[in-house]
CSV table of N, CA and C in Angstrom, one decimal:
chain,number,residue,atom,x,y,z
A,1,LEU,N,27.0,98.6,40.4
A,1,LEU,CA,27.0,100.0,39.9
A,1,LEU,C,26.2,100.8,40.9
A,2,THR,N,26.7,101.9,41.5
A,2,THR,CA,26.0,102.7,42.4
A,2,THR,C,26.5,104.1,42.3
A,3,ALA,N,25.6,105.0,42.7
A,3,ALA,CA,25.9,106.4,42.7
A,3,ALA,C,24.8,107.1,43.5
A,4,GLU,N,24.9,108.4,43.7
A,4,GLU,CA,23.8,109.1,44.4
A,4,GLU,C,22.5,109.0,43.6
A,5,ASP,N,22.6,109.0,42.3
A,5,ASP,CA,21.5,108.9,41.4
A,5,ASP,C,22.0,108.1,40.2
A,6,THR,N,22.1,106.8,40.3
A,6,THR,CA,22.7,106.0,39.3
A,6,THR,C,22.1,106.2,37.9
A,7,GLY,N,20.8,106.4,37.8
A,7,GLY,CA,20.2,106.5,36.5
A,7,GLY,C,20.5,107.7,35.7
A,8,CYS,N,21.0,108.8,36.3
A,8,CYS,CA,21.3,110.0,35.6
A,8,CYS,C,22.7,109.9,34.9
A,9,TYR,N,23.3,108.7,35.0
A,9,TYR,CA,24.7,108.6,34.4
A,9,TYR,C,24.6,109.1,32.9
A,10,GLY,N,25.6,109.8,32.5
A,10,GLY,CA,25.8,110.2,31.1
A,10,GLY,C,25.1,111.4,30.7
A,11,LEU,N,24.2,112.0,31.5
A,11,LEU,CA,23.5,113.2,31.0
A,11,LEU,C,24.4,114.3,30.7
A,12,ASP,N,25.6,114.4,31.4
A,12,ASP,CA,26.5,115.4,31.1
A,12,ASP,C,27.5,115.2,30.0
A,13,ILE,N,27.5,114.0,29.4
A,13,ILE,CA,28.4,113.6,28.4
A,13,ILE,C,27.7,113.1,27.1
A,14,ASP,N,26.4,113.5,27.0
A,14,ASP,CA,25.6,113.1,25.8
A,14,ASP,C,25.5,111.6,25.7
A,15,SER,N,25.2,111.0,26.8
A,15,SER,CA,25.0,109.5,26.9
A,15,SER,C,23.9,109.3,27.9
A,16,ASN,N,23.7,108.0,28.2
A,16,ASN,CA,22.7,107.7,29.3
A,16,ASN,C,22.9,106.4,29.9
A,17,PHE,N,22.2,106.1,31.0
A,17,PHE,CA,22.4,104.9,31.7
A,17,PHE,C,22.2,103.6,30.9
A,18,PRO,N,21.2,103.5,30.1
A,18,PRO,CA,21.0,102.3,29.3
A,18,PRO,C,22.2,102.1,28.3
A,19,ASP,N,22.7,103.2,27.8
A,19,ASP,CA,23.9,103.0,26.9
A,19,ASP,C,25.1,102.4,27.7
A,20,LEU,N,25.3,102.8,28.9
A,20,LEU,CA,26.4,102.3,29.7
A,20,LEU,C,26.1,100.8,30.0
A,21,LEU,N,24.9,100.5,30.4
A,21,LEU,CA,24.5,99.1,30.7
A,21,LEU,C,24.6,98.2,29.5
A,22,ASP,N,24.2,98.7,28.4
A,22,ASP,CA,24.3,97.9,27.1
A,22,ASP,C,25.7,97.6,26.8
A,23,LYS,N,26.6,98.6,26.9
A,23,LYS,CA,28.1,98.3,26.7
A,23,LYS,C,28.6,97.3,27.7
A,24,ILE,N,28.3,97.5,28.9
A,24,ILE,CA,28.9,96.6,30.0
A,24,ILE,C,28.3,95.1,29.7
A,25,THR,N,27.0,95.0,29.5
A,25,THR,CA,26.4,93.7,29.4
A,25,THR,C,26.8,93.0,28.0
A,26,ASN,N,27.4,93.7,27.1
A,26,ASN,CA,27.9,93.1,25.9
A,26,ASN,C,29.4,92.6,26.1
A,27,ILE,N,30.0,92.8,27.2
A,27,ILE,CA,31.3,92.2,27.5
A,27,ILE,C,31.2,90.7,27.7
A,28,ASN,N,32.0,89.9,27.0
A,28,ASN,CA,32.0,88.5,27.2
A,28,ASN,C,32.5,88.1,28.6
A,29,GLY,N,32.0,86.9,29.1
A,29,GLY,CA,32.4,86.4,30.3
A,29,GLY,C,31.3,86.1,31.3
A,30,GLU,N,31.6,85.5,32.4
A,30,GLU,CA,30.7,85.1,33.4
A,30,GLU,C,30.7,86.2,34.5
A,31,TYR,N,29.7,87.0,34.6
A,31,TYR,CA,29.6,88.0,35.6
A,31,TYR,C,28.1,88.4,35.8
A,32,ARG,N,27.8,89.0,36.9
A,32,ARG,CA,26.5,89.5,37.1
A,32,ARG,C,26.6,90.9,37.7
A,33,ILE,N,25.7,91.8,37.4
A,33,ILE,CA,25.8,93.2,37.8
A,33,ILE,C,24.6,93.5,38.8
A,34,ASN,N,25.0,94.2,39.9
A,34,ASN,CA,24.0,94.7,40.8
A,34,ASN,C,23.9,96.2,40.6
A,35,ILE,N,22.7,96.7,40.6
A,35,ILE,CA,22.5,98.2,40.4
A,35,ILE,C,21.8,98.7,41.6
A,36,TYR,N,22.4,99.7,42.2
A,36,TYR,CA,21.8,100.3,43.4
A,36,TYR,C,21.4,101.8,43.2
A,37,ALA,N,20.5,102.3,43.9
A,37,ALA,CA,20.0,103.7,43.9
A,37,ALA,C,19.6,104.1,42.5
A,38,LEU,N,18.8,103.3,41.9
A,38,LEU,CA,18.2,103.6,40.6
A,38,LEU,C,16.9,104.3,40.8
A,39,ASN,N,16.8,105.6,40.7
A,39,ASN,CA,15.6,106.4,40.9
A,39,ASN,C,14.5,105.9,40.0
A,40,PRO,N,13.3,105.7,40.6
A,40,PRO,CA,12.2,105.3,39.8
A,40,PRO,C,11.9,106.1,38.6
A,41,LYS,N,12.2,107.4,38.6
A,41,LYS,CA,11.9,108.2,37.4
A,41,LYS,C,12.8,107.7,36.2
A,42,TRP,N,14.0,107.2,36.5
A,42,TRP,CA,14.8,106.7,35.4
A,42,TRP,C,14.3,105.3,34.9
A,43,VAL,N,13.8,104.5,35.8
A,43,VAL,CA,13.3,103.2,35.4
A,43,VAL,C,12.1,103.4,34.5
A,44,VAL,N,11.2,104.4,34.8
A,44,VAL,CA,10.1,104.7,33.9
A,44,VAL,C,10.6,105.2,32.6
A,45,GLU,N,11.5,106.2,32.6
A,45,GLU,CA,11.9,106.8,31.4
A,45,GLU,C,12.6,105.8,30.5
A,46,TYR,N,13.4,104.9,31.0
A,46,TYR,CA,14.2,104.0,30.2
A,46,TYR,C,13.7,102.6,30.2
A,47,ILE,N,12.4,102.4,30.5
A,47,ILE,CA,11.9,101.0,30.7
A,47,ILE,C,12.1,100.2,29.4
A,48,ASP,N,11.9,100.7,28.3
A,48,ASP,CA,12.0,99.9,27.0
A,48,ASP,C,13.5,99.4,26.9
A,49,GLU,N,14.5,100.2,27.1
A,49,GLU,CA,15.9,99.9,27.0
A,49,GLU,C,16.3,98.9,28.1
A,50,LEU,N,15.8,99.2,29.3
A,50,LEU,CA,16.2,98.4,30.5
A,50,LEU,C,15.6,97.0,30.3
A,51,GLU,N,14.4,96.9,29.8
A,51,GLU,CA,13.8,95.6,29.6
A,51,GLU,C,14.6,94.7,28.7
A,52,LYS,N,15.1,95.3,27.6
A,52,LYS,CA,16.0,94.5,26.7
A,52,LYS,C,17.3,94.1,27.3
A,53,ILE,N,17.8,95.0,28.1
A,53,ILE,CA,19.1,94.7,28.8
A,53,ILE,C,18.9,93.6,29.8
A,54,VAL,N,17.9,93.7,30.6
A,54,VAL,CA,17.6,92.7,31.6
A,54,VAL,C,17.4,91.3,31.0
A,55,LYS,N,16.9,91.3,29.8
A,55,LYS,CA,16.6,90.0,29.2
A,55,LYS,C,18.0,89.2,28.9
A,56,LYS,N,19.1,90.0,28.8
A,56,LYS,CA,20.4,89.3,28.5
A,56,LYS,C,20.8,88.5,29.7
A,57,GLY,N,20.3,88.7,30.9
A,57,GLY,CA,20.6,87.9,32.0
A,57,GLY,C,21.9,88.3,32.8
A,58,LYS,N,22.5,89.4,32.5
A,58,LYS,CA,23.7,89.8,33.1
A,58,LYS,C,23.4,90.7,34.4
A,59,ILE,N,22.2,91.2,34.5
A,59,ILE,CA,21.8,92.0,35.6
A,59,ILE,C,21.3,91.1,36.7
A,60,LYS,N,21.9,91.0,37.8
A,60,LYS,CA,21.5,90.1,38.9
A,60,LYS,C,20.4,90.8,39.8
A,61,ALA,N,20.6,92.1,40.1
A,61,ALA,CA,19.7,92.7,41.0
A,61,ALA,C,19.7,94.2,40.8
A,62,ILE,N,18.5,94.8,41.0
A,62,ILE,CA,18.3,96.3,40.9
A,62,ILE,C,17.6,96.7,42.1
A,63,CYS,N,18.2,97.7,42.8
A,63,CYS,CA,17.5,98.3,43.9
A,63,CYS,C,16.9,99.7,43.5
A,64,ILE,N,15.6,99.8,43.5
A,64,ILE,CA,14.9,101.0,43.1
A,64,ILE,C,14.1,101.5,44.3
A,65,PRO,N,14.7,102.5,45.0
A,65,PRO,CA,14.0,103.0,46.2
A,65,PRO,C,12.8,103.8,45.9
A,66,ILE,N,11.6,103.2,46.0
A,66,ILE,CA,10.4,103.9,45.8
A,66,ILE,C,10.0,104.8,46.9
A,67,GLN,N,10.3,104.5,48.1
A,67,GLN,CA,10.0,105.3,49.3
A,67,GLN,C,8.6,105.2,49.8
A,68,SER,N,7.6,105.2,48.8
A,68,SER,CA,6.2,105.1,49.1
A,68,SER,C,5.4,104.6,47.9
A,69,GLY,N,4.3,104.0,48.2
A,69,GLY,CA,3.5,103.6,47.1
A,69,GLY,C,2.2,104.5,46.9
A,70,ASN,N,2.3,105.7,47.5
A,70,ASN,CA,1.2,106.6,47.4
A,70,ASN,C,1.7,107.9,46.8
A,71,THR,N,0.9,108.4,45.8
A,71,THR,CA,1.2,109.5,45.0
A,71,THR,C,1.3,110.8,45.9
A,72,ARG,N,0.4,111.0,46.8
A,72,ARG,CA,0.4,112.2,47.6
A,72,ARG,C,1.7,112.3,48.5
A,73,ILE,N,2.0,111.2,49.1
A,73,ILE,CA,3.2,111.1,49.9
A,73,ILE,C,4.5,111.4,49.0
A,74,LEU,N,4.6,110.7,47.9
A,74,LEU,CA,5.7,110.9,47.0
A,74,LEU,C,5.8,112.4,46.6
A,75,THR,N,4.7,113.0,46.3
A,75,THR,CA,4.7,114.4,45.9
A,75,THR,C,5.3,115.3,47.0
A,76,HIS,N,4.8,115.0,48.3
A,76,HIS,CA,5.4,115.7,49.5
A,76,HIS,C,6.9,115.5,49.6
A,77,MET,N,7.3,114.3,49.2
A,77,MET,CA,8.8,113.9,49.3
A,77,MET,C,9.6,114.5,48.2
A,78,ASN,N,8.9,115.2,47.2
A,78,ASN,CA,9.6,115.7,46.0
A,78,ASN,C,10.2,114.6,45.2
A,79,ARG,N,9.5,113.5,45.1
A,79,ARG,CA,10.0,112.4,44.3
A,79,ARG,C,9.1,112.1,43.1
A,80,TYR,N,9.6,111.3,42.2
A,80,TYR,CA,8.7,110.9,41.1
A,80,TYR,C,7.5,110.2,41.6
A,81,SER,N,6.3,110.6,41.2
A,81,SER,CA,5.1,110.2,41.9
A,81,SER,C,4.1,109.5,41.1
A,82,ASP,N,4.4,109.1,39.8
A,82,ASP,CA,3.4,108.3,39.1
A,82,ASP,C,3.5,106.8,39.5
A,83,VAL,N,2.8,106.5,40.5
A,83,VAL,CA,2.9,105.1,41.1
A,83,VAL,C,2.5,104.0,40.1
A,84,GLU,N,1.5,104.3,39.2
A,84,GLU,CA,1.1,103.2,38.3
A,84,GLU,C,2.2,103.0,37.2
A,85,LYS,N,2.9,104.0,36.8
A,85,LYS,CA,4.0,103.9,35.8
A,85,LYS,C,5.2,103.1,36.5
A,86,ILE,N,5.5,103.5,37.8
A,86,ILE,CA,6.5,102.8,38.5
A,86,ILE,C,6.2,101.3,38.6
A,87,LYS,N,4.9,101.0,39.0
A,87,LYS,CA,4.5,99.6,39.2
A,87,LYS,C,4.6,98.9,37.9
A,88,SER,N,4.2,99.5,36.8
A,88,SER,CA,4.2,98.8,35.5
A,88,SER,C,5.7,98.5,35.1
A,89,ALA,N,6.6,99.4,35.4
A,89,ALA,CA,8.0,99.2,35.1
A,89,ALA,C,8.6,98.1,35.9
A,90,PHE,N,8.3,98.0,37.2
A,90,PHE,CA,8.7,96.9,38.0
A,90,PHE,C,8.3,95.6,37.4
A,91,ILE,N,7.0,95.5,37.1
A,91,ILE,CA,6.4,94.3,36.6
A,91,ILE,C,7.1,93.9,35.3
A,92,ARG,N,7.3,94.8,34.4
A,92,ARG,CA,8.0,94.6,33.1
A,92,ARG,C,9.4,94.0,33.3
A,93,LEU,N,10.1,94.6,34.3
A,93,LEU,CA,11.5,94.1,34.5
A,93,LEU,C,11.5,92.7,35.0
A,94,LYS,N,10.6,92.4,35.9
A,94,LYS,CA,10.4,91.0,36.5
A,94,LYS,C,10.1,90.0,35.4
A,95,LYS,N,9.2,90.4,34.5
A,95,LYS,CA,8.8,89.6,33.4
A,95,LYS,C,9.9,89.4,32.4
A,96,ALA,N,10.8,90.4,32.2
A,96,ALA,CA,11.9,90.3,31.3
A,96,ALA,C,12.9,89.2,31.7
A,97,ASN,N,13.0,89.1,33.1
A,97,ASN,CA,13.9,88.0,33.6
A,97,ASN,C,13.5,87.7,35.0
A,98,SER,N,12.9,86.5,35.1
A,98,SER,CA,12.3,86.1,36.4
A,98,SER,C,13.4,85.9,37.5
A,99,ASP,N,14.6,85.7,37.1
A,99,ASP,CA,15.7,85.6,38.0
A,99,ASP,C,16.2,86.9,38.6
A,100,LEU,N,15.8,88.0,38.0
A,100,LEU,CA,16.2,89.3,38.5
A,100,LEU,C,15.7,89.5,39.9
A,101,THR,N,16.6,90.0,40.8
A,101,THR,CA,16.2,90.3,42.1
A,101,THR,C,15.9,91.8,42.1
A,102,LEU,N,14.6,92.1,42.4
A,102,LEU,CA,14.2,93.5,42.5
A,102,LEU,C,14.1,93.9,44.0
A,103,ALA,N,14.7,95.0,44.4
A,103,ALA,CA,14.7,95.4,45.8
A,103,ALA,C,14.2,96.9,45.8
A,104,THR,N,13.8,97.3,47.0
A,104,THR,CA,13.4,98.7,47.2
A,104,THR,C,13.7,99.2,48.6
A,105,HIS,N,13.5,100.5,48.8
A,105,HIS,CA,13.5,101.1,50.2
A,105,HIS,C,12.2,101.8,50.3
A,106,CYS,N,11.6,101.7,51.4
A,106,CYS,CA,10.3,102.4,51.7
A,106,CYS,C,10.5,103.1,53.1
A,107,ILE,N,9.7,104.2,53.2
A,107,ILE,CA,9.7,104.9,54.5
A,107,ILE,C,8.3,104.9,55.0
A,108,VAL,N,8.2,104.5,56.3
A,108,VAL,CA,6.9,104.6,57.0
A,108,VAL,C,6.9,105.7,58.0
A,109,GLY,N,5.8,106.4,58.0
A,109,GLY,CA,5.6,107.5,58.9
A,109,GLY,C,6.0,108.9,58.4
A,110,PHE,N,6.0,109.1,57.1
A,110,PHE,CA,6.3,110.4,56.6
A,110,PHE,C,5.2,111.3,57.2
A,111,PRO,N,5.5,112.6,57.5
A,111,PRO,CA,4.4,113.4,58.1
A,111,PRO,C,3.2,113.4,57.3
A,112,SER,N,2.1,113.3,58.0
A,112,SER,CA,0.7,113.3,57.4
A,112,SER,C,0.3,111.9,56.8
A,113,GLU,N,1.2,111.0,56.7
A,113,GLU,CA,0.9,109.7,56.1
A,113,GLU,C,-0.2,109.0,56.9
A,114,THR,N,-1.3,108.6,56.2
A,114,THR,CA,-2.4,107.9,56.8
A,114,THR,C,-2.1,106.4,56.8
A,115,ASP,N,-2.9,105.7,57.6
A,115,ASP,CA,-2.8,104.2,57.6
A,115,ASP,C,-3.1,103.7,56.2
A,116,GLN,N,-4.1,104.2,55.5
A,116,GLN,CA,-4.4,103.8,54.1
A,116,GLN,C,-3.2,104.0,53.2
A,117,GLU,N,-2.6,105.2,53.3
A,117,GLU,CA,-1.4,105.5,52.4
A,117,GLU,C,-0.3,104.5,52.7
A,118,PHE,N,-0.1,104.1,53.9
A,118,PHE,CA,1.0,103.1,54.2
A,118,PHE,C,0.6,101.8,53.6
A,119,ILE,N,-0.7,101.4,53.7
A,119,ILE,CA,-1.2,100.2,53.1
A,119,ILE,C,-1.0,100.2,51.6
A,120,GLU,N,-1.1,101.3,51.0
A,120,GLU,CA,-0.9,101.4,49.6
A,120,GLU,C,0.6,101.1,49.2
A,121,THR,N,1.5,101.5,50.1
A,121,THR,CA,2.9,101.1,49.9
A,121,THR,C,3.0,99.6,50.0
A,122,LEU,N,2.4,99.0,51.0
A,122,LEU,CA,2.5,97.5,51.1
A,122,LEU,C,1.8,96.8,49.9
A,123,ASP,N,0.7,97.4,49.5
A,123,ASP,CA,0.0,96.9,48.3
A,123,ASP,C,1.0,96.9,47.0
A,124,PHE,N,1.7,98.0,46.9
A,124,PHE,CA,2.7,98.2,45.8
A,124,PHE,C,3.7,97.1,45.9
A,125,ILE,N,4.2,96.8,47.1
A,125,ILE,CA,5.2,95.8,47.3
A,125,ILE,C,4.7,94.4,46.8
A,126,LYS,N,3.5,94.1,47.3
A,126,LYS,CA,2.8,92.9,46.9
A,126,LYS,C,2.5,92.8,45.4
A,127,ALA,N,2.0,93.8,44.8
A,127,ALA,CA,1.6,93.8,43.4
A,127,ALA,C,2.9,93.6,42.5
A,128,THR,N,4.0,94.1,42.9
A,128,THR,CA,5.2,94.1,42.1
A,128,THR,C,6.1,92.9,42.4
A,129,ASN,N,5.6,92.1,43.4
A,129,ASN,CA,6.4,90.8,43.7
A,129,ASN,C,7.9,91.1,44.0
A,130,LEU,N,8.1,92.1,44.8
A,130,LEU,CA,9.5,92.4,45.1
A,130,LEU,C,10.2,91.3,45.9
A,131,ASP,N,11.5,91.2,45.7
A,131,ASP,CA,12.2,90.1,46.3
A,131,ASP,C,12.8,90.5,47.6
A,132,LEU,N,13.1,91.8,47.8
A,132,LEU,CA,13.9,92.3,48.9
A,132,LEU,C,13.5,93.7,49.1
A,133,GLY,N,13.6,94.1,50.4
A,133,GLY,CA,13.3,95.5,50.6
A,133,GLY,C,13.7,95.9,52.1
A,134,ILE,N,13.8,97.2,52.2
A,134,ILE,CA,14.0,97.8,53.6
A,134,ILE,C,13.0,98.8,53.8
A,135,ILE,N,12.3,98.6,54.9
A,135,ILE,CA,11.3,99.6,55.3
A,135,ILE,C,11.8,100.3,56.5
A,136,MET,N,12.0,101.6,56.4
A,136,MET,CA,12.7,102.4,57.4
A,136,MET,C,11.6,103.4,58.0
A,137,SER,N,11.8,103.7,59.3
A,137,SER,CA,10.9,104.7,59.9
A,137,SER,C,11.4,106.1,59.6
A,138,MET,N,10.5,107.0,59.4
A,138,MET,CA,10.8,108.3,59.0
A,138,MET,C,11.6,109.0,60.2
A,139,SER,N,12.6,109.7,59.8
A,139,SER,CA,13.3,110.6,60.8
A,139,SER,C,13.4,112.0,60.2
A,140,ILE,N,12.9,113.0,60.8
A,140,ILE,CA,12.8,114.3,60.3
A,140,ILE,C,14.1,115.1,60.6
A,141,LYS,N,14.7,115.6,59.6
A,141,LYS,CA,15.9,116.4,59.7
A,141,LYS,C,15.5,117.9,59.8
A,142,THR,N,16.2,118.6,60.6
A,142,THR,CA,15.9,120.1,60.7
A,142,THR,C,16.1,120.8,59.4
A,143,ASP,N,15.3,121.8,59.2
A,143,ASP,CA,15.4,122.7,58.1
A,143,ASP,C,15.0,122.0,56.8
A,144,THR,N,14.1,121.0,56.8
A,144,THR,CA,13.7,120.3,55.6
A,144,THR,C,12.2,120.6,55.5
A,145,GLU,N,11.6,120.4,54.3
A,145,GLU,CA,10.2,120.7,54.1
A,145,GLU,C,9.4,119.7,54.9
A,146,ALA,N,9.8,118.5,55.1
A,146,ALA,CA,9.1,117.6,56.0
A,146,ALA,C,8.9,118.1,57.4
A,147,GLU,N,9.8,118.9,57.8
A,147,GLU,CA,9.7,119.4,59.2
A,147,GLU,C,8.4,120.3,59.4
A,148,SER,N,8.0,120.9,58.3
A,148,SER,CA,6.8,121.8,58.4
A,148,SER,C,5.5,121.1,58.1
A,149,ILE,N,5.5,119.8,57.7
A,149,ILE,CA,4.3,119.1,57.3
A,149,ILE,C,3.7,118.5,58.6
A,150,GLU,N,2.4,118.8,58.7
A,150,GLU,CA,1.6,118.2,59.9
A,150,GLU,C,0.5,117.4,59.4
A,151,PRO,N,0.0,116.4,60.1
A,151,PRO,CA,0.5,116.1,61.5
A,151,PRO,C,1.7,115.1,61.4
A,152,LYS,N,2.6,115.2,62.4
A,152,LYS,CA,3.7,114.2,62.5
A,152,LYS,C,3.1,112.9,62.9
A,153,ILE,N,3.8,111.8,62.5
A,153,ILE,CA,3.4,110.5,62.9
A,153,ILE,C,4.3,110.1,64.1
A,154,SER,N,3.6,109.6,65.1
A,154,SER,CA,4.4,109.3,66.3
A,154,SER,C,5.2,108.0,66.1
A,155,ARG,N,6.3,107.9,66.9
A,155,ARG,CA,7.1,106.7,66.9
A,155,ARG,C,6.2,105.4,67.2
A,156,GLU,N,5.3,105.6,68.2
A,156,GLU,CA,4.4,104.5,68.5
A,156,GLU,C,3.5,104.1,67.3
A,157,GLU,N,3.0,105.0,66.6
A,157,GLU,CA,2.2,104.7,65.4
A,157,GLU,C,3.0,104.1,64.3
A,158,ILE,N,4.2,104.5,64.1
A,158,ILE,CA,5.1,103.9,63.1
A,158,ILE,C,5.4,102.5,63.5
A,159,SER,N,5.7,102.2,64.8
A,159,SER,CA,6.0,100.9,65.2
A,159,SER,C,4.7,100.0,65.1
A,160,LYS,N,3.6,100.6,65.4
A,160,LYS,CA,2.3,99.8,65.3
A,160,LYS,C,2.1,99.4,63.8
A,161,ARG,N,2.3,100.3,62.9
A,161,ARG,CA,2.1,100.0,61.4
A,161,ARG,C,3.1,98.9,61.0
A,162,LEU,N,4.3,99.0,61.4
A,162,LEU,CA,5.3,98.0,61.0
A,162,LEU,C,4.9,96.6,61.6
A,163,ILE,N,4.6,96.6,62.9
A,163,ILE,CA,4.3,95.3,63.5
A,163,ILE,C,3.0,94.7,63.0
A,164,LEU,N,1.9,95.5,63.0
A,164,LEU,CA,0.6,95.0,62.6
A,164,LEU,C,0.6,94.6,61.1
A,165,ASN,N,1.2,95.4,60.3
A,165,ASN,CA,1.1,95.1,58.8
A,165,ASN,C,2.1,94.2,58.3
A,166,LEU,N,3.3,94.2,58.9
A,166,LEU,CA,4.4,93.3,58.3
A,166,LEU,C,4.2,91.9,58.9
A,167,ASN,N,3.5,91.8,60.0
A,167,ASN,CA,3.3,90.4,60.5
A,167,ASN,C,2.2,89.7,59.8
A,168,THR,N,1.5,90.4,58.9
A,168,THR,CA,0.5,89.6,58.1
A,168,THR,C,1.3,89.1,56.9
A,169,LYS,N,1.4,87.8,56.9
A,169,LYS,CA,2.2,87.1,55.9
A,169,LYS,C,2.0,87.6,54.5
A,170,SER,N,0.9,88.2,54.2
A,170,SER,CA,0.6,88.6,52.8
A,170,SER,C,1.5,89.8,52.4
A,171,TYR,N,2.2,90.5,53.4
A,171,TYR,CA,3.0,91.6,53.0
A,171,TYR,C,4.5,91.4,53.3
A,172,TYR,N,4.9,90.3,53.5
A,172,TYR,CA,6.3,90.1,53.7
A,172,TYR,C,7.1,90.5,52.5
A,173,LEU,N,8.3,91.0,52.7
A,173,LEU,CA,9.2,91.3,51.5
A,173,LEU,C,10.0,90.1,51.2
């Protein structure tokens, strides 16, 4: 299941994403579902329902693009920014079914991101025991809010963060 914002399914038809998942996972047969682009805000909002659905064992993988493990950076990105609630939801999903593959996307080098803020993203990954992830370097598009945020993080610094921090085996995805 994928969409631009998978978790907002049903808001226009008086339904919601957990209702859809519940109906699909109640279909008899051998199958597994992969869910992509599930915004962290929906995971937090629907965690009670998602936890019950994940326990059924029909969900194989969920990709929840956190983008950063730092509240300030997430706020600059105009994304859901309660890192502790996101972390708690990830941990609950993993406990609900240890075979569930949890994946994410992160961005390194968002304008003004400090080394410590990047390390907080790596700490988030470690704390939530993610199975898979993609860490992408920031690329600024013209006419976006990010274009006006200073200081910019150089390509060299982004590469340094990736090489130095990802080569420490404690942070592998």
